[in-house]
């Protein structure tokens, strides 16, 4: 494995373990490139509120990087491989050579043992990290090793369901493999039932704390009069079948769009005439991504509000305005308080072949930090960032922190123009007041729409 990969794995080495979190220790093994690592006495893999956490010390013990600790500032500095990583205790953000990186769930320090969420490790370090529930084992595979992951064989040739979301009165299901959904309308109560045979939930889906012990889960759907809720389950083992149920408030027609690229939609925006898929014809398709969600609250504001709630509120307002556009279609990665992996957010945009991807966030930092900034990762995204930032800045009325390069996963791994908005700082009293003001949110949503119209000309 390249040293940089190990260094990135090390960078999330220390943060404080919050008291009161229920955790269950698992009698688990850890494999690195197929070789079992010997755990120190008392070191365990843990499942914390449905998130599998793996001890980092069993890997970092073999590395020779320099770790510094500033007691007064509660700051950890890690240096090696030409990189410098800085972290502050209790923060879900880290800095790599001055570039801010968000962590889905903060690493935890329990005594002398640091544990990290395996999915975050996978996303940030380029490692293939997976949990085999049957074997109770964590597999760490480096790209250079050429080793296959034993847990991947669990699904055999099954199609894997990677993401389920509901927005714009449409159910969206993303998968890896071929899907031939069987769909039917049922009554008493009214519902639409979709069965995907020869399918199972992917490992990344099932470790996102959205499935219970019996492989059942649900989405909370609000703001759509047609729909009461969306449920999903591993309905059958013979053959392995994933069932998704749209619970309706009354009988409703639908249109099914099954795309060959591993995405299907069940569209309730229909009458007797078929409704085109999102982005069909000459319409541009915009994917709006509300950052964080579910068990990942994001940054916490001065008055203890959560970033995930701000992001969702602004995303919903923006989508509502775009639903009235004659030239732009919109899809939300999440329309409720649901957790989605970063890779799932990317996959939705990629499989829909979106024209634009916009991720909505709020910033965190010292109490004096204030202002609005917009990030892009590729040069092809800079013009989008510039025009959206200009319009948003006028709407929110905060300090201009500029349009900047940022190496965030959702704007790095997408292939269409993609930007990440940091509308303001939740840790600043003035910024927080504006960000949670409904009227200002309306103006910011309108500014995003204006910016999109200007960008698409």
Short mmCIF file of C-alpha atoms in Angstrom, two decimals:
data_model
loop_
_atom_site.label_atom_id
_atom_site.label_comp_id
_atom_site.label_asym_id
_atom_site.label_seq_id
_atom_site.Cartn_x
_atom_site.Cartn_y
_atom_site.Cartn_z
CA UNK A 1 0.00 0.00 0.00
CA UNK A 2 1.25 3.51 -0.76
CA UNK A 3 2.30 5.46 2.30
CA UNK A 4 -0.12 8.29 1.50
CA UNK A 5 -3.03 5.87 1.75
CA UNK A 6 -1.92 4.80 5.21
CA UNK A 7 -1.41 8.40 6.21
CA UNK A 8 -4.93 9.30 5.21
CA UNK A 9 -6.14 6.34 7.23
CA UNK A 10 -4.23 7.72 10.20
CA UNK A 11 -5.54 11.25 9.94
CA UNK A 12 -8.72 10.53 11.91
CA UNK A 13 -6.77 9.14 14.85
CA UNK A 14 -8.03 11.08 17.91
CA UNK A 15 -11.25 12.74 19.02
CA UNK A 16 -13.10 12.68 22.32
CA UNK A 17 -15.68 9.93 22.99
CA UNK A 18 -18.97 11.52 24.05
CA UNK A 19 -20.46 10.17 27.21
CA UNK A 20 -23.81 8.43 27.19
CA UNK A 21 -23.67 6.85 23.72
CA UNK A 22 -24.84 3.29 23.84
CA UNK A 23 -22.32 0.97 22.23
CA UNK A 24 -22.08 -2.78 21.91
CA UNK A 25 -18.71 -4.48 21.64
CA UNK A 26 -18.46 -7.09 18.93
CA UNK A 27 -16.22 -10.13 18.95
CA UNK A 28 -14.85 -9.23 15.53
CA UNK A 29 -11.72 -9.78 13.47
CA UNK A 30 -9.96 -7.24 11.27
CA UNK A 31 -8.22 -8.17 8.03
CA UNK A 32 -5.79 -5.96 6.09
CA UNK A 33 -5.30 -7.18 2.53
CA UNK A 34 -6.41 -10.65 3.56
CA UNK A 35 -4.15 -10.92 6.61
CA UNK A 36 -5.73 -10.94 10.05
CA UNK A 37 -4.48 -8.20 12.37
CA UNK A 38 -3.80 -9.14 15.95
CA UNK A 39 -5.85 -6.91 18.24
CA UNK A 40 -4.32 -5.67 21.45
CA UNK A 41 -5.92 -6.96 24.60
CA UNK A 42 -9.17 -5.14 25.33
CA UNK A 43 -9.52 -3.71 21.82
CA UNK A 44 -12.91 -4.39 20.22
CA UNK A 45 -14.86 -3.48 17.12
CA UNK A 46 -18.03 -1.70 18.20
CA UNK A 47 -21.51 -1.05 16.85
CA UNK A 48 -22.61 2.41 18.01
CA UNK A 49 -26.23 3.20 17.22
CA UNK A 50 -26.04 1.07 14.08
CA UNK A 51 -22.68 2.41 12.88
CA UNK A 52 -19.80 -0.08 12.83
CA UNK A 53 -16.67 1.46 14.32
CA UNK A 54 -13.19 0.00 13.89
CA UNK A 55 -10.13 0.65 16.10
CA UNK A 56 -7.52 2.66 14.23
CA UNK A 57 -4.65 1.84 16.57
CA UNK A 58 -4.26 -1.67 15.20
CA UNK A 59 -3.25 -0.13 11.87
CA UNK A 60 -1.54 3.05 13.09
CA UNK A 61 0.78 1.13 15.44
CA UNK A 62 2.74 -0.01 12.39
CA UNK A 63 3.18 3.49 10.92
CA UNK A 64 5.96 6.03 11.50
CA UNK A 65 4.13 9.34 11.20
CA UNK A 66 4.61 12.28 13.56
CA UNK A 67 1.67 13.10 15.81
CA UNK A 68 1.61 16.38 17.76
CA UNK A 69 -0.78 17.36 20.55
CA UNK A 70 -1.56 20.92 21.66
CA UNK A 71 -3.25 20.57 25.03
CA UNK A 72 -4.33 24.22 25.28
CA UNK A 73 -5.98 24.29 21.85
CA UNK A 74 -7.12 20.64 22.01
CA UNK A 75 -5.57 20.25 18.54
CA UNK A 76 -3.95 17.20 16.98
CA UNK A 77 -1.41 17.65 14.16
CA UNK A 78 -0.32 14.67 12.07
CA UNK A 79 2.57 15.00 9.61
CA UNK A 80 3.93 12.53 7.08
CA UNK A 81 4.04 11.69 3.41
CA UNK A 82 4.30 15.41 2.62
CA UNK A 83 0.90 16.10 4.19
CA UNK A 84 -0.23 17.92 7.33
CA UNK A 85 -3.55 17.10 8.97
CA UNK A 86 -5.01 19.18 11.80
CA UNK A 87 -8.01 18.30 13.95
CA UNK A 88 -9.69 19.91 16.95
CA UNK A 89 -11.22 17.75 19.68
CA UNK A 90 -15.01 17.57 19.44
CA UNK A 91 -15.16 18.80 15.85
CA UNK A 92 -16.52 16.81 12.91
CA UNK A 93 -14.20 18.70 10.54
CA UNK A 94 -10.55 18.15 9.74
CA UNK A 95 -8.02 20.12 7.71
CA UNK A 96 -5.70 18.55 5.12
CA UNK A 97 -3.03 21.03 4.04
CA UNK A 98 -5.47 23.81 4.86
CA UNK A 99 -8.41 22.28 2.99
CA UNK A 100 -11.48 21.56 5.11
CA UNK A 101 -12.83 17.99 5.05
CA UNK A 102 -16.09 17.01 6.76
CA UNK A 103 -16.41 13.76 8.69
CA UNK A 104 -19.78 12.01 8.68
CA UNK A 105 -19.35 10.82 12.26
CA UNK A 106 -16.54 11.99 14.49
CA UNK A 107 -13.97 9.38 15.52
CA UNK A 108 -14.19 8.45 19.18
CA UNK A 109 -11.44 8.14 21.79
CA UNK A 110 -12.07 5.67 24.58
CA UNK A 111 -9.11 5.49 26.89
CA UNK A 112 -6.14 4.69 24.69
CA UNK A 113 -8.23 3.27 21.85
CA UNK A 114 -9.48 5.34 18.91
CA UNK A 115 -12.34 3.98 16.82
CA UNK A 116 -13.61 5.31 13.49
CA UNK A 117 -16.65 4.62 11.27
CA UNK A 118 -15.61 2.17 8.57
CA UNK A 119 -17.66 3.92 5.86
CA UNK A 120 -15.88 7.23 6.48
CA UNK A 121 -12.57 5.42 6.22
CA UNK A 122 -13.66 3.97 2.88
CA UNK A 123 -14.74 7.33 1.47
CA UNK A 124 -11.77 9.43 2.60
CA UNK A 125 -8.81 7.08 2.25
CA UNK A 126 -9.59 5.29 -0.99
CA UNK A 127 -9.62 1.95 0.81
CA UNK A 128 -12.21 -0.75 0.32
CA UNK A 129 -13.52 -1.15 3.87
CA UNK A 130 -16.47 -3.42 4.51
CA UNK A 131 -18.26 -5.27 7.26
CA UNK A 132 -19.15 -8.95 6.89
CA UNK A 133 -22.02 -9.46 9.31
CA UNK A 134 -22.06 -13.23 8.96
CA UNK A 135 -18.38 -13.56 9.82
CA UNK A 136 -18.36 -10.55 12.19
CA UNK A 137 -15.26 -9.28 10.43
CA UNK A 138 -13.96 -5.98 9.05
CA UNK A 139 -12.03 -6.15 5.76
CA UNK A 140 -9.56 -3.39 4.85
CA UNK A 141 -8.38 -3.68 1.24
CA UNK A 142 -5.91 -1.29 -0.39
CA UNK A 143 -6.32 -0.57 -4.12
CA UNK A 144 -2.75 -1.61 -4.87
CA UNK A 145 -2.98 -5.00 -3.17
CA UNK A 146 -4.99 -6.81 -5.84
CA UNK A 147 -6.77 -8.68 -3.03
CA UNK A 148 -10.49 -9.29 -3.43
CA UNK A 149 -12.81 -8.64 -0.53
CA UNK A 150 -14.37 -11.85 0.83
CA UNK A 151 -17.45 -9.95 1.99
CA UNK A 152 -18.24 -8.96 -1.57
CA UNK A 153 -19.07 -12.55 -2.42
CA UNK A 154 -21.94 -12.47 0.06
CA UNK A 155 -24.20 -11.09 -2.64
CA UNK A 156 -22.95 -13.31 -5.47
CA UNK A 157 -24.59 -12.15 -8.68
CA UNK A 158 -27.39 -10.32 -6.88
CA UNK A 159 -28.28 -6.78 -7.82
CA UNK A 160 -27.54 -4.54 -4.84
CA UNK A 161 -29.84 -1.69 -3.80
CA UNK A 162 -27.58 1.26 -3.02
CA UNK A 163 -30.00 4.11 -2.34
CA UNK A 164 -33.70 4.90 -1.94
CA UNK A 165 -35.06 8.45 -1.82
CA UNK A 166 -38.29 10.34 -2.40
CA UNK A 167 -38.44 13.86 -3.82
CA UNK A 168 -40.55 15.89 -6.25
CA UNK A 169 -43.32 13.29 -5.75
CA UNK A 170 -41.06 10.60 -7.22
CA UNK A 171 -39.52 7.48 -5.71
CA UNK A 172 -35.92 6.99 -6.86
CA UNK A 173 -34.06 3.70 -6.44
CA UNK A 174 -30.36 3.40 -7.33
CA UNK A 175 -28.70 0.01 -7.69
CA UNK A 176 -25.66 -1.83 -8.97
CA UNK A 177 -26.69 -4.49 -11.46
CA UNK A 178 -29.74 -5.15 -13.59
CA UNK A 179 -33.17 -4.35 -12.17
CA UNK A 180 -36.51 -5.61 -13.46
CA UNK A 181 -38.93 -4.19 -10.91
CA UNK A 182 -42.39 -5.74 -10.64
CA UNK A 183 -44.93 -3.11 -9.66
CA UNK A 184 -48.57 -3.36 -8.59
CA UNK A 185 -51.33 -1.20 -7.10
CA UNK A 186 -53.12 -2.57 -4.04
CA UNK A 187 -56.05 -1.35 -1.98
CA UNK A 188 -57.22 -1.55 1.65
CA UNK A 189 -55.04 0.34 2.30
CA UNK A 190 -54.02 2.09 -0.91
CA UNK A 191 -50.40 1.48 -1.80
CA UNK A 192 -47.96 0.85 -4.63
CA UNK A 193 -45.74 -2.19 -4.17
CA UNK A 194 -42.46 -2.65 -6.05
CA UNK A 195 -40.57 -5.96 -5.89
CA UNK A 196 -36.99 -6.25 -7.13
CA UNK A 197 -36.11 -9.92 -7.41
CA UNK A 198 -32.57 -11.31 -7.22
CA UNK A 199 -31.61 -8.26 -5.20
CA UNK A 200 -30.36 -7.39 -1.74
CA UNK A 201 -29.38 -4.25 0.13
CA UNK A 202 -25.73 -3.33 -0.44
CA UNK A 203 -23.30 -3.33 2.45
CA UNK A 204 -23.04 0.45 2.36
CA UNK A 205 -26.84 0.74 2.46
CA UNK A 206 -27.25 -1.64 5.39
CA UNK A 207 -24.55 0.01 7.54
CA UNK A 208 -26.09 3.49 7.24
CA UNK A 209 -28.41 2.96 10.22
CA UNK A 210 -31.49 2.86 7.99
CA UNK A 211 -32.29 -0.84 8.38
CA UNK A 212 -33.41 -2.53 11.58
CA UNK A 213 -32.35 -5.98 12.76
CA UNK A 214 -35.00 -7.63 10.54
CA UNK A 215 -33.92 -5.72 7.39
CA UNK A 216 -36.87 -3.32 7.44
CA UNK A 217 -36.70 0.44 7.09
CA UNK A 218 -38.72 3.49 6.07
CA UNK A 219 -38.56 7.06 4.82
CA UNK A 220 -40.59 9.83 6.43
CA UNK A 221 -42.31 11.68 3.59
CA UNK A 222 -43.69 15.16 4.25
CA UNK A 223 -45.12 17.82 1.98
CA UNK A 224 -46.64 15.41 -0.56
CA UNK A 225 -50.42 14.96 -0.17
CA UNK A 226 -50.42 11.71 -2.18
CA UNK A 227 -48.00 9.84 0.05
CA UNK A 228 -48.12 8.77 3.67
CA UNK A 229 -44.74 6.99 3.87
CA UNK A 230 -42.27 4.81 2.01
CA UNK A 231 -41.25 1.43 3.43
CA UNK A 232 -38.66 -1.10 2.27
CA UNK A 233 -37.54 -4.55 3.36
CA UNK A 234 -35.73 -7.71 2.36
CA UNK A 235 -39.05 -9.33 1.62
CA UNK A 236 -37.96 -12.83 0.63
CA UNK A 237 -34.91 -15.08 0.60
CA UNK A 238 -36.09 -17.36 -2.19
CA UNK A 239 -35.35 -15.62 -4.43
CA UNK A 240 -33.74 -12.75 -2.57
CA UNK A 241 -36.22 -9.92 -3.07
CA UNK A 242 -36.24 -6.30 -1.98
CA UNK A 243 -39.75 -4.90 -1.58
CA UNK A 244 -40.49 -1.16 -1.55
CA UNK A 245 -43.96 0.09 -0.62
CA UNK A 246 -45.35 3.57 -1.24
CA UNK A 247 -48.19 4.02 1.27
CA UNK A 248 -50.80 6.31 -0.31
CA UNK A 249 -53.46 8.54 1.21
CA UNK A 250 -55.83 7.66 -1.67
CA UNK A 251 -55.67 5.76 -5.00
CA UNK A 252 -53.02 7.19 -7.32
CA UNK A 253 -51.70 6.44 -10.78
CA UNK A 254 -48.00 6.30 -11.50
CA UNK A 255 -45.44 6.11 -14.29
CA UNK A 256 -42.46 3.74 -14.04
CA UNK A 257 -39.15 4.74 -15.64
CA UNK A 258 -36.59 1.93 -15.55
CA UNK A 259 -33.26 3.21 -16.81
CA UNK A 260 -30.56 0.80 -18.06
CA UNK A 261 -27.92 2.48 -15.90
CA UNK A 262 -29.18 1.09 -12.58
CA UNK A 263 -31.85 3.62 -11.65
CA UNK A 264 -35.62 3.47 -11.70
CA UNK A 265 -38.22 6.03 -10.70
CA UNK A 266 -41.88 5.68 -9.78
CA UNK A 267 -43.43 9.02 -10.71
CA UNK A 268 -46.68 10.06 -9.07
CA UNK A 269 -46.85 13.28 -11.11
CA UNK A 270 -49.06 11.60 -13.66
CA UNK A 271 -52.53 11.53 -15.12
CA UNK A 272 -53.65 9.62 -18.17
CA UNK A 273 -50.62 10.80 -20.13
CA UNK A 274 -47.16 9.35 -19.39
CA UNK A 275 -44.82 11.77 -17.65
CA UNK A 276 -41.25 12.00 -18.99
CA UNK A 277 -38.34 11.01 -16.79
CA UNK A 278 -36.45 13.78 -14.94
CA UNK A 279 -34.41 15.84 -17.36
CA UNK A 280 -36.12 14.42 -20.44
CA UNK A 281 -36.45 16.50 -23.59
CA UNK A 282 -34.82 19.92 -23.53
CA UNK A 283 -35.11 20.42 -19.77
CA UNK A 284 -31.98 20.73 -17.67
CA UNK A 285 -31.76 18.43 -14.62
CA UNK A 286 -30.47 19.80 -11.33
CA UNK A 287 -29.75 17.56 -8.32
CA UNK A 288 -29.98 19.41 -5.00
CA UNK A 289 -28.15 17.71 -2.14
CA UNK A 290 -29.05 18.62 1.45
CA UNK A 291 -25.90 17.86 3.42
CA UNK A 292 -25.78 15.46 6.36
CA UNK A 293 -29.03 13.94 7.71
CA UNK A 294 -30.21 11.14 9.98
CA UNK A 295 -27.62 10.24 12.61
CA UNK A 296 -25.19 12.78 11.11
CA UNK A 297 -26.26 16.24 12.38
CA UNK A 298 -23.42 18.17 10.75
CA UNK A 299 -22.24 21.32 12.52
CA UNK A 300 -24.02 22.51 15.68
CA UNK A 301 -24.98 26.17 15.91
CA UNK A 302 -24.54 28.63 18.74
CA UNK A 303 -28.05 27.86 19.99
CA UNK A 304 -27.62 24.09 19.41
CA UNK A 305 -29.46 23.91 16.09
CA UNK A 306 -28.27 21.31 13.58
CA UNK A 307 -26.74 21.91 10.16
CA UNK A 308 -28.73 19.01 8.66
CA UNK A 309 -32.01 20.84 9.41
CA UNK A 310 -30.86 24.08 7.80
CA UNK A 311 -29.59 22.23 4.72
CA UNK A 312 -32.85 20.32 4.28
CA UNK A 313 -35.01 23.42 4.74
CA UNK A 314 -33.07 25.37 2.10
CA UNK A 315 -33.01 22.38 -0.29
CA UNK A 316 -36.79 21.94 -0.04
CA UNK A 317 -37.41 25.64 -0.64
CA UNK A 318 -35.11 25.62 -3.67
CA UNK A 319 -36.71 22.47 -5.09
CA UNK A 320 -40.20 23.94 -4.61
CA UNK A 321 -39.28 26.95 -6.73
CA UNK A 322 -37.68 24.79 -9.41
CA UNK A 323 -40.77 22.58 -9.64
CA UNK A 324 -42.51 25.52 -11.32
CA UNK A 325 -39.74 25.96 -13.90
CA UNK A 326 -40.51 25.21 -17.54
CA UNK A 327 -36.82 24.70 -18.33
CA UNK A 328 -35.37 22.93 -15.27
CA UNK A 329 -36.22 19.63 -13.56
CA UNK A 330 -35.09 19.05 -9.99
CA UNK A 331 -34.34 15.94 -7.91
CA UNK A 332 -33.44 15.96 -4.21
CA UNK A 333 -30.95 13.45 -2.82
CA UNK A 334 -32.99 13.50 0.38
CA UNK A 335 -36.33 15.09 1.17
CA UNK A 336 -36.48 14.19 4.86
CA UNK A 337 -34.19 13.51 7.81
CA UNK A 338 -32.52 10.50 6.19
CA UNK A 339 -28.83 9.64 6.20
CA UNK A 340 -27.24 9.01 2.81
CA UNK A 341 -23.66 7.95 2.17
CA UNK A 342 -21.65 10.44 0.15
CA UNK A 343 -21.28 7.81 -2.58
CA UNK A 344 -25.08 7.43 -2.78
CA UNK A 345 -25.51 11.18 -3.32
CA UNK A 346 -23.02 11.00 -6.16
CA UNK A 347 -24.64 7.88 -7.60
CA UNK A 348 -28.07 9.54 -7.80
CA UNK A 349 -26.64 12.44 -9.80
CA UNK A 350 -24.55 10.21 -12.03
CA UNK A 351 -27.28 7.72 -12.86
CA UNK A 352 -29.73 10.50 -13.62
CA UNK A 353 -27.08 12.12 -15.84
CA UNK A 354 -27.75 15.42 -14.10
CA UNK A 355 -26.60 18.66 -15.70
CA UNK A 356 -25.71 20.27 -12.37
CA UNK A 357 -25.12 19.10 -8.77
CA UNK A 358 -25.45 21.52 -5.81
CA UNK A 359 -24.70 20.46 -2.22
CA UNK A 360 -26.04 22.72 0.54
CA UNK A 361 -24.19 23.18 3.84
CA UNK A 362 -23.50 25.63 6.65
CA UNK A 363 -20.05 26.28 8.04
CA UNK A 364 -18.44 25.95 11.47
CA UNK A 365 -15.36 27.56 12.99
CA UNK A 366 -14.26 30.09 15.61
CA UNK A 367 -17.00 32.37 16.95
CA UNK A 368 -15.56 35.29 14.97
CA UNK A 369 -15.62 33.43 11.63
CA UNK A 370 -18.38 34.73 9.36
CA UNK A 371 -19.44 34.80 5.76
CA UNK A 372 -20.50 32.92 2.65
CA UNK A 373 -18.25 30.79 0.47
CA UNK A 374 -18.74 28.44 -2.46
CA UNK A 375 -16.49 25.50 -3.34
CA UNK A 376 -15.70 23.81 -6.63
CA UNK A 377 -13.24 20.96 -7.32
CA UNK A 378 -12.87 20.84 -11.10
CA UNK A 379 -12.24 23.80 -13.41
CA UNK A 380 -15.41 22.88 -15.33
CA UNK A 381 -17.42 23.69 -12.17
CA UNK A 382 -15.92 27.12 -11.50
CA UNK A 383 -18.29 29.11 -13.72
CA UNK A 384 -21.30 27.52 -11.98
CA UNK A 385 -19.76 28.30 -8.58
CA UNK A 386 -19.13 31.90 -9.58
CA UNK A 387 -22.64 32.67 -10.79
CA UNK A 388 -24.43 30.92 -7.90
CA UNK A 389 -22.12 32.54 -5.35
CA UNK A 390 -22.75 36.03 -6.77
CA UNK A 391 -26.53 35.63 -6.52
CA UNK A 392 -26.45 33.91 -3.11
CA UNK A 393 -24.16 36.57 -1.63
CA UNK A 394 -26.65 39.33 -2.45
CA UNK A 395 -29.49 37.34 -0.89
CA UNK A 396 -27.93 36.37 2.44
CA UNK A 397 -26.02 39.60 3.04
CA UNK A 398 -22.98 38.15 4.80
CA UNK A 399 -19.24 38.69 4.31
CA UNK A 400 -17.92 37.50 0.94
CA UNK A 401 -15.43 34.67 1.60
CA UNK A 402 -15.12 33.97 -2.09
CA UNK A 403 -15.27 31.10 -4.57
CA UNK A 404 -12.67 28.50 -3.63
CA UNK A 405 -11.20 25.13 -4.54
CA UNK A 406 -12.38 22.35 -2.21
CA UNK A 407 -11.64 18.64 -2.32
CA UNK A 408 -15.03 17.41 -1.07
CA UNK A 409 -16.21 13.95 -2.12
CA UNK A 410 -19.55 14.98 -3.63
CA UNK A 411 -18.02 17.62 -5.90
CA UNK A 412 -14.92 15.54 -6.65
CA UNK A 413 -16.57 12.25 -7.65
CA UNK A 414 -19.41 13.73 -9.70
CA UNK A 415 -18.69 14.27 -13.40
CA UNK A 416 -21.13 17.12 -14.09
CA UNK A 417 -20.51 20.72 -12.89
CA UNK A 418 -20.79 20.40 -9.10
CA UNK A 419 -20.48 22.89 -6.25
CA UNK A 420 -20.77 22.95 -2.47
CA UNK A 421 -22.39 25.95 -0.78
CA UNK A 422 -21.35 27.09 2.70
CA UNK A 423 -24.05 29.71 3.18
CA UNK A 424 -22.79 31.00 6.54
CA UNK A 425 -21.27 30.04 9.89
CA UNK A 426 -23.56 28.37 12.42
CA UNK A 427 -20.94 29.09 15.07
CA UNK A 428 -21.35 32.86 14.57
CA UNK A 429 -24.37 34.47 16.27
CA UNK A 430 -25.07 36.93 13.45
CA UNK A 431 -24.73 34.29 10.74
CA UNK A 432 -26.87 31.80 12.65
CA UNK A 433 -29.71 34.31 13.06
CA UNK A 434 -29.78 34.89 9.31
CA UNK A 435 -29.45 31.24 8.31
CA UNK A 436 -32.48 30.18 10.32
CA UNK A 437 -34.61 33.16 9.29
CA UNK A 438 -37.35 31.76 7.03
CA UNK A 439 -37.53 34.91 4.93
CA UNK A 440 -33.79 34.93 4.28
CA UNK A 441 -33.93 31.23 3.42
CA UNK A 442 -36.62 32.09 0.85
CA UNK A 443 -34.34 34.75 -0.63
CA UNK A 444 -31.35 32.39 -0.75
CA UNK A 445 -33.48 29.69 -2.43
CA UNK A 446 -34.63 32.25 -5.00
CA UNK A 447 -31.03 33.35 -5.54
CA UNK A 448 -29.97 29.77 -6.31
CA UNK A 449 -32.76 29.49 -8.86
CA UNK A 450 -31.80 32.87 -10.37
CA UNK A 451 -28.20 31.71 -10.54
CA UNK A 452 -29.20 28.49 -12.31
CA UNK A 453 -31.28 30.40 -14.85
CA UNK A 454 -28.34 32.71 -15.49
CA UNK A 455 -25.93 29.77 -15.77
CA UNK A 456 -28.15 27.89 -18.23
CA UNK A 457 -28.90 31.18 -20.04
#
